[in-house]
Amino acid sequence: DQQVKQNSPSLSVQEGRISILNCDYTNSMFDYFLWYKKYPAEGPTFLISISSIKDKNEDGRFTVFLNKSAKHLSLHIVPSQPGDSAVYFCAASAPRGNNDMRFGAGTRLTVKP
Amino acid sequence: DAEITQSPRHKITETGRQVTLACHQTWNHNNMFWYRQDLGHGLRLIHYSYGVQDTNKGEVSDGYSVSRSNTEDLPLTLESAASSQTSVYFCASSALLAGGGEQFFGPGTRLTVL
C-alpha cells in the first residue's frame, strides 16, 4: 500500500510564477516530512523538511506547509526558476527512525522560461 | 568533501546470475539504506543497516541481501537476478536514527536484467 501519495505525476509552470506540489499520506504515525529534488542521472537531494509540531517551514524560495488533520503537505516554490525543473519526491517517516521513511511516486516539475 | 558513491553506474546482466552493487560513503554515517526506484512507485526500501554487522529487511527485500563489514560500505547482492529486478538502485546514508532526518543519496545504478 502506498502510504505517501503524490497524485500529480507532472506540473508545468511559467518562470516567475508559483509552483505548488502536493502530497498526501495515510499513516497517522508519520511525524517528520521531507521533500527531495532529483535531476536526471543523479540521486535525490534533500530540499526541505518539516516536523509535525509545525505547520510551516520556510527556506528561501521554498516553503512547506503541513495540514495534519487533512494528512496533507505541500511544497511552494516562489518564484519558480527554470533550474527548479526536476522530479520532486515527498517523504515521510515515523518516530522509529529512517527505516520507516516512505516516499511518494514523485512529481515532475517543468518551469518554462 | 564527504560523498556517497555507487558502482557500477550501469549494469546489464542475465536472468539467474548473481549481481553485486557497491555503495561506499565517506560521511562516517552509521545508517545506510538501499532503495529501488520504479515508475509509479517512487523509492522503495530494500534493506538497511544501522551499523557494522547490523542488517535489516525493508519493504521489498525478497531476492536481495546485504552485508555490513565496515562503516563505509553496504554492498547489495541479487542472489539470482530476475527481470522484475530491472530498476534504478539508490544507496543512501544518514546520521540520525530516530525522528527522521535527511538521507544523502548516491548517484544510482541502473540495472537491466535480460
Short mmCIF file of C-alpha atoms in Angstrom, two decimals:
data_model
loop_
_atom_site.label_atom_id
_atom_site.label_comp_id
_atom_site.label_asym_id
_atom_site.label_seq_id
_atom_site.Cartn_x
_atom_site.Cartn_y
_atom_site.Cartn_z
CA ASP A 1 0.00 0.00 0.00
CA GLN A 2 1.23 3.47 -0.80
CA GLN A 3 1.28 5.40 2.42
CA VAL A 4 2.57 8.54 0.72
CA LYS A 5 0.86 9.70 -2.44
CA GLN A 6 1.69 12.35 -4.96
CA ASN A 7 -1.30 12.35 -7.24
CA SER A 8 0.10 14.70 -9.86
CA PRO A 9 2.80 12.99 -11.92
CA SER A 10 3.68 16.26 -13.62
CA LEU A 11 3.31 20.01 -13.28
CA SER A 12 4.23 22.79 -15.67
CA VAL A 13 4.53 26.44 -14.64
CA GLN A 14 5.86 29.65 -16.10
CA GLU A 15 9.10 31.11 -14.82
CA GLY A 16 8.46 33.61 -12.03
CA ARG A 17 5.13 32.07 -11.04
CA ILE A 18 4.39 29.90 -8.03
CA SER A 19 4.79 26.12 -8.16
CA ILE A 20 2.67 24.12 -5.73
CA LEU A 21 3.42 20.42 -5.32
CA ASN A 22 1.07 18.33 -3.22
CA CYS A 23 1.47 15.22 -1.12
CA ASP A 24 -0.99 13.14 0.92
CA TYR A 25 -0.25 10.49 3.49
CA THR A 26 -2.33 7.87 5.22
CA ASN A 27 -0.23 6.79 8.22
CA SER A 28 -1.01 8.95 11.24
CA MET A 29 2.24 7.78 12.87
CA PHE A 30 4.32 9.84 10.44
CA ASP A 31 5.78 12.81 12.28
CA TYR A 32 8.54 14.08 10.01
CA PHE A 33 8.19 15.04 6.39
CA LEU A 34 10.78 15.82 3.76
CA TRP A 35 10.97 16.95 0.17
CA TYR A 36 13.72 15.72 -2.11
CA LYS A 37 14.64 17.01 -5.53
CA LYS A 38 16.02 14.77 -8.24
CA TYR A 39 17.70 15.68 -11.52
CA PRO A 40 18.12 13.07 -14.28
CA ALA A 41 21.00 10.62 -13.74
CA GLU A 42 21.57 11.91 -10.21
CA GLY A 43 20.47 10.78 -6.78
CA PRO A 44 17.77 12.65 -4.86
CA THR A 45 18.98 15.59 -2.80
CA PHE A 46 17.34 16.90 0.33
CA LEU A 47 15.41 20.14 -0.14
CA ILE A 48 13.37 20.98 2.94
CA SER A 49 11.68 19.25 5.87
CA ILE A 50 9.03 19.85 8.48
CA SER A 51 8.25 18.31 11.84
CA SER A 52 4.69 17.50 12.80
CA ILE A 53 4.84 20.07 15.60
CA LYS A 54 4.94 22.81 12.98
CA ASP A 55 2.59 23.76 10.17
CA LYS A 56 5.02 25.75 8.07
CA ASN A 57 8.73 25.80 7.32
CA GLU A 58 10.39 28.26 5.00
CA ASP A 59 13.81 28.24 3.37
CA GLY A 60 14.37 30.94 0.81
CA ARG A 61 12.09 30.37 -2.16
CA PHE A 62 10.84 27.08 -0.73
CA THR A 63 8.05 26.72 1.82
CA VAL A 64 6.49 23.53 3.06
CA PHE A 65 3.03 23.55 4.62
CA LEU A 66 1.66 20.73 6.76
CA ASN A 67 -2.03 20.12 7.46
CA LYS A 68 -2.10 17.25 9.93
CA SER A 69 -5.86 16.99 10.14
CA ALA A 70 -6.05 16.52 6.38
CA LYS A 71 -2.84 14.44 6.26
CA HIS A 72 -1.63 16.73 3.53
CA LEU A 73 1.52 18.67 2.84
CA SER A 74 2.52 20.95 0.04
CA LEU A 75 5.71 22.49 -1.28
CA HIS A 76 5.55 26.05 -2.61
CA ILE A 77 8.29 27.43 -4.80
CA VAL A 78 8.18 31.18 -5.33
CA PRO A 79 9.32 32.44 -7.74
CA SER A 80 9.87 29.36 -9.87
CA GLN A 81 13.05 29.23 -11.94
CA PRO A 82 13.99 27.02 -14.91
CA GLY A 83 16.66 25.39 -12.73
CA ASP A 84 13.88 24.11 -10.47
CA SER A 85 12.81 21.72 -13.23
CA ALA A 86 13.25 18.29 -11.67
CA VAL A 87 11.33 15.44 -10.07
CA TYR A 88 10.22 16.20 -6.53
CA PHE A 89 9.67 13.40 -4.03
CA CYS A 90 7.70 13.75 -0.85
CA ALA A 91 8.81 11.51 2.02
CA ALA A 92 7.51 10.79 5.50
CA SER A 93 8.98 9.00 8.47
CA ALA A 94 7.68 7.64 11.75
CA PRO A 95 9.33 8.05 15.17
CA ARG A 96 11.07 4.70 14.96
CA GLY A 97 13.54 6.11 12.50
CA ASN A 98 14.62 6.25 8.90
CA ASN A 99 13.63 2.67 8.19
CA ASP A 100 10.04 3.82 8.24
CA MET A 101 10.64 6.53 5.68
CA ARG A 102 8.20 6.20 2.80
CA PHE A 103 8.41 8.05 -0.48
CA GLY A 104 5.77 9.22 -2.88
CA ALA A 105 5.97 8.41 -6.59
CA GLY A 106 7.26 11.87 -7.43
CA THR A 107 6.04 14.89 -9.39
CA ARG A 108 7.95 16.11 -12.43
CA LEU A 109 8.07 19.90 -12.37
CA THR A 110 8.83 21.80 -15.56
CA VAL A 111 9.44 25.52 -15.30
CA LYS A 112 9.18 27.22 -18.69
CA PRO A 113 11.23 30.34 -19.42
CA ASP B 1 34.30 16.60 0.69
CA ALA B 2 32.34 13.68 2.05
CA GLU B 3 30.35 11.77 -0.51
CA ILE B 4 28.50 8.59 -1.32
CA THR B 5 29.39 6.66 -4.45
CA GLN B 6 27.88 3.71 -6.26
CA SER B 7 29.36 1.32 -8.78
CA PRO B 8 28.78 0.36 -11.44
CA ARG B 9 26.58 3.17 -12.74
CA HIS B 10 25.08 0.88 -15.36
CA LYS B 11 24.88 -2.90 -15.43
CA ILE B 12 23.33 -5.38 -17.82
CA THR B 13 23.05 -8.97 -16.68
CA GLU B 14 21.17 -12.13 -17.48
CA THR B 15 18.41 -13.85 -15.57
CA GLY B 16 19.74 -16.17 -12.90
CA ARG B 17 23.12 -14.51 -12.47
CA GLN B 18 24.37 -13.18 -9.16
CA VAL B 19 24.97 -9.43 -9.17
CA THR B 20 26.55 -7.19 -6.54
CA LEU B 21 26.10 -3.43 -6.48
CA ALA B 22 28.61 -1.44 -4.46
CA CYS B 23 27.94 1.52 -2.20
CA HIS B 24 30.66 3.49 -0.41
CA GLN B 25 30.20 6.54 1.80
CA THR B 26 32.76 8.80 3.41
CA TRP B 27 30.30 10.63 5.69
CA ASN B 28 31.08 8.19 8.51
CA HIS B 29 27.34 7.65 8.89
CA ASN B 30 26.14 4.67 10.85
CA ASN B 31 22.91 4.31 8.88
CA MET B 32 22.88 3.07 5.30
CA PHE B 33 19.99 2.17 3.03
CA TRP B 34 19.26 0.62 -0.34
CA TYR B 35 16.25 1.70 -2.40
CA ARG B 36 14.90 0.86 -5.79
CA GLN B 37 13.10 3.38 -7.94
CA ASP B 38 10.40 2.28 -10.35
CA LEU B 39 7.98 4.35 -12.33
CA GLY B 40 4.81 4.98 -10.35
CA HIS B 41 6.30 3.69 -7.11
CA GLY B 42 8.80 6.26 -6.04
CA LEU B 43 11.61 4.92 -3.87
CA ARG B 44 11.06 1.65 -2.03
CA LEU B 45 13.32 0.44 0.76
CA ILE B 46 15.10 -2.87 0.13
CA HIS B 47 17.49 -3.27 3.07
CA TYR B 48 19.02 -1.04 5.69
CA SER B 49 21.77 -1.11 8.30
CA TYR B 50 22.24 0.84 11.49
CA GLY B 51 25.88 -0.13 11.95
CA VAL B 52 28.57 -2.72 11.40
CA GLN B 53 27.20 -6.27 11.42
CA ASP B 54 23.63 -4.94 11.53
CA THR B 55 21.29 -5.57 8.58
CA ASN B 56 17.51 -5.40 8.30
CA LYS B 57 14.89 -6.14 5.69
CA GLY B 58 12.90 -3.36 4.16
CA GLU B 59 9.67 -3.18 2.23
CA VAL B 60 10.84 -5.13 -0.85
CA SER B 61 13.68 -7.37 0.35
CA ASP B 62 12.87 -10.66 -1.42
CA GLY B 63 15.71 -11.71 -3.72
CA TYR B 64 18.21 -9.25 -2.22
CA SER B 65 20.81 -9.43 0.54
CA VAL B 66 23.29 -7.04 2.14
CA SER B 67 26.26 -7.29 4.46
CA ARG B 68 27.93 -4.62 6.58
CA SER B 69 31.54 -5.41 7.49
CA ASN B 70 32.65 -1.79 7.96
CA THR B 71 31.10 1.66 8.34
CA GLU B 72 31.79 2.83 4.78
CA ASP B 73 30.33 0.04 2.63
CA LEU B 74 26.98 -1.66 2.15
CA PRO B 75 27.03 -3.90 -0.94
CA LEU B 76 23.70 -5.11 -2.30
CA THR B 77 23.59 -8.62 -3.79
CA LEU B 78 20.94 -10.02 -6.07
CA GLU B 79 21.27 -13.76 -5.49
CA SER B 80 19.64 -14.82 -8.76
CA ALA B 81 18.69 -11.85 -10.90
CA ALA B 82 15.15 -11.71 -12.27
CA SER B 83 13.64 -9.43 -14.92
CA SER B 84 11.44 -7.91 -12.21
CA GLN B 85 14.62 -6.56 -10.62
CA THR B 86 15.33 -4.30 -13.57
CA SER B 87 15.32 -0.92 -11.88
CA VAL B 88 17.39 2.02 -10.74
CA TYR B 89 19.02 1.38 -7.38
CA PHE B 90 19.96 4.10 -4.93
CA CYS B 91 22.13 3.82 -1.88
CA ALA B 92 21.73 6.37 0.92
CA SER B 93 23.20 7.14 4.30
CA SER B 94 22.17 9.22 7.28
CA ALA B 95 23.45 10.25 10.67
CA LEU B 96 20.23 10.49 12.66
CA LEU B 97 18.45 7.37 13.78
CA ALA B 98 15.14 8.45 15.22
CA GLY B 99 12.80 11.26 14.32
CA GLY B 100 13.65 11.44 10.68
CA GLY B 101 16.49 13.39 9.21
CA GLU B 102 17.77 13.79 5.76
CA GLN B 103 19.38 10.97 3.88
CA PHE B 104 22.25 11.51 1.48
CA PHE B 105 21.86 9.60 -1.76
CA GLY B 106 24.34 8.17 -4.21
CA PRO B 107 24.01 8.77 -7.97
CA GLY B 108 22.26 5.48 -8.60
CA THR B 109 22.92 2.26 -10.52
CA ARG B 110 20.74 1.39 -13.49
CA LEU B 111 20.39 -2.39 -13.61
CA THR B 112 18.90 -4.23 -16.55
CA VAL B 113 18.16 -7.95 -16.26
CA LEU B 114 17.63 -9.65 -19.61
#
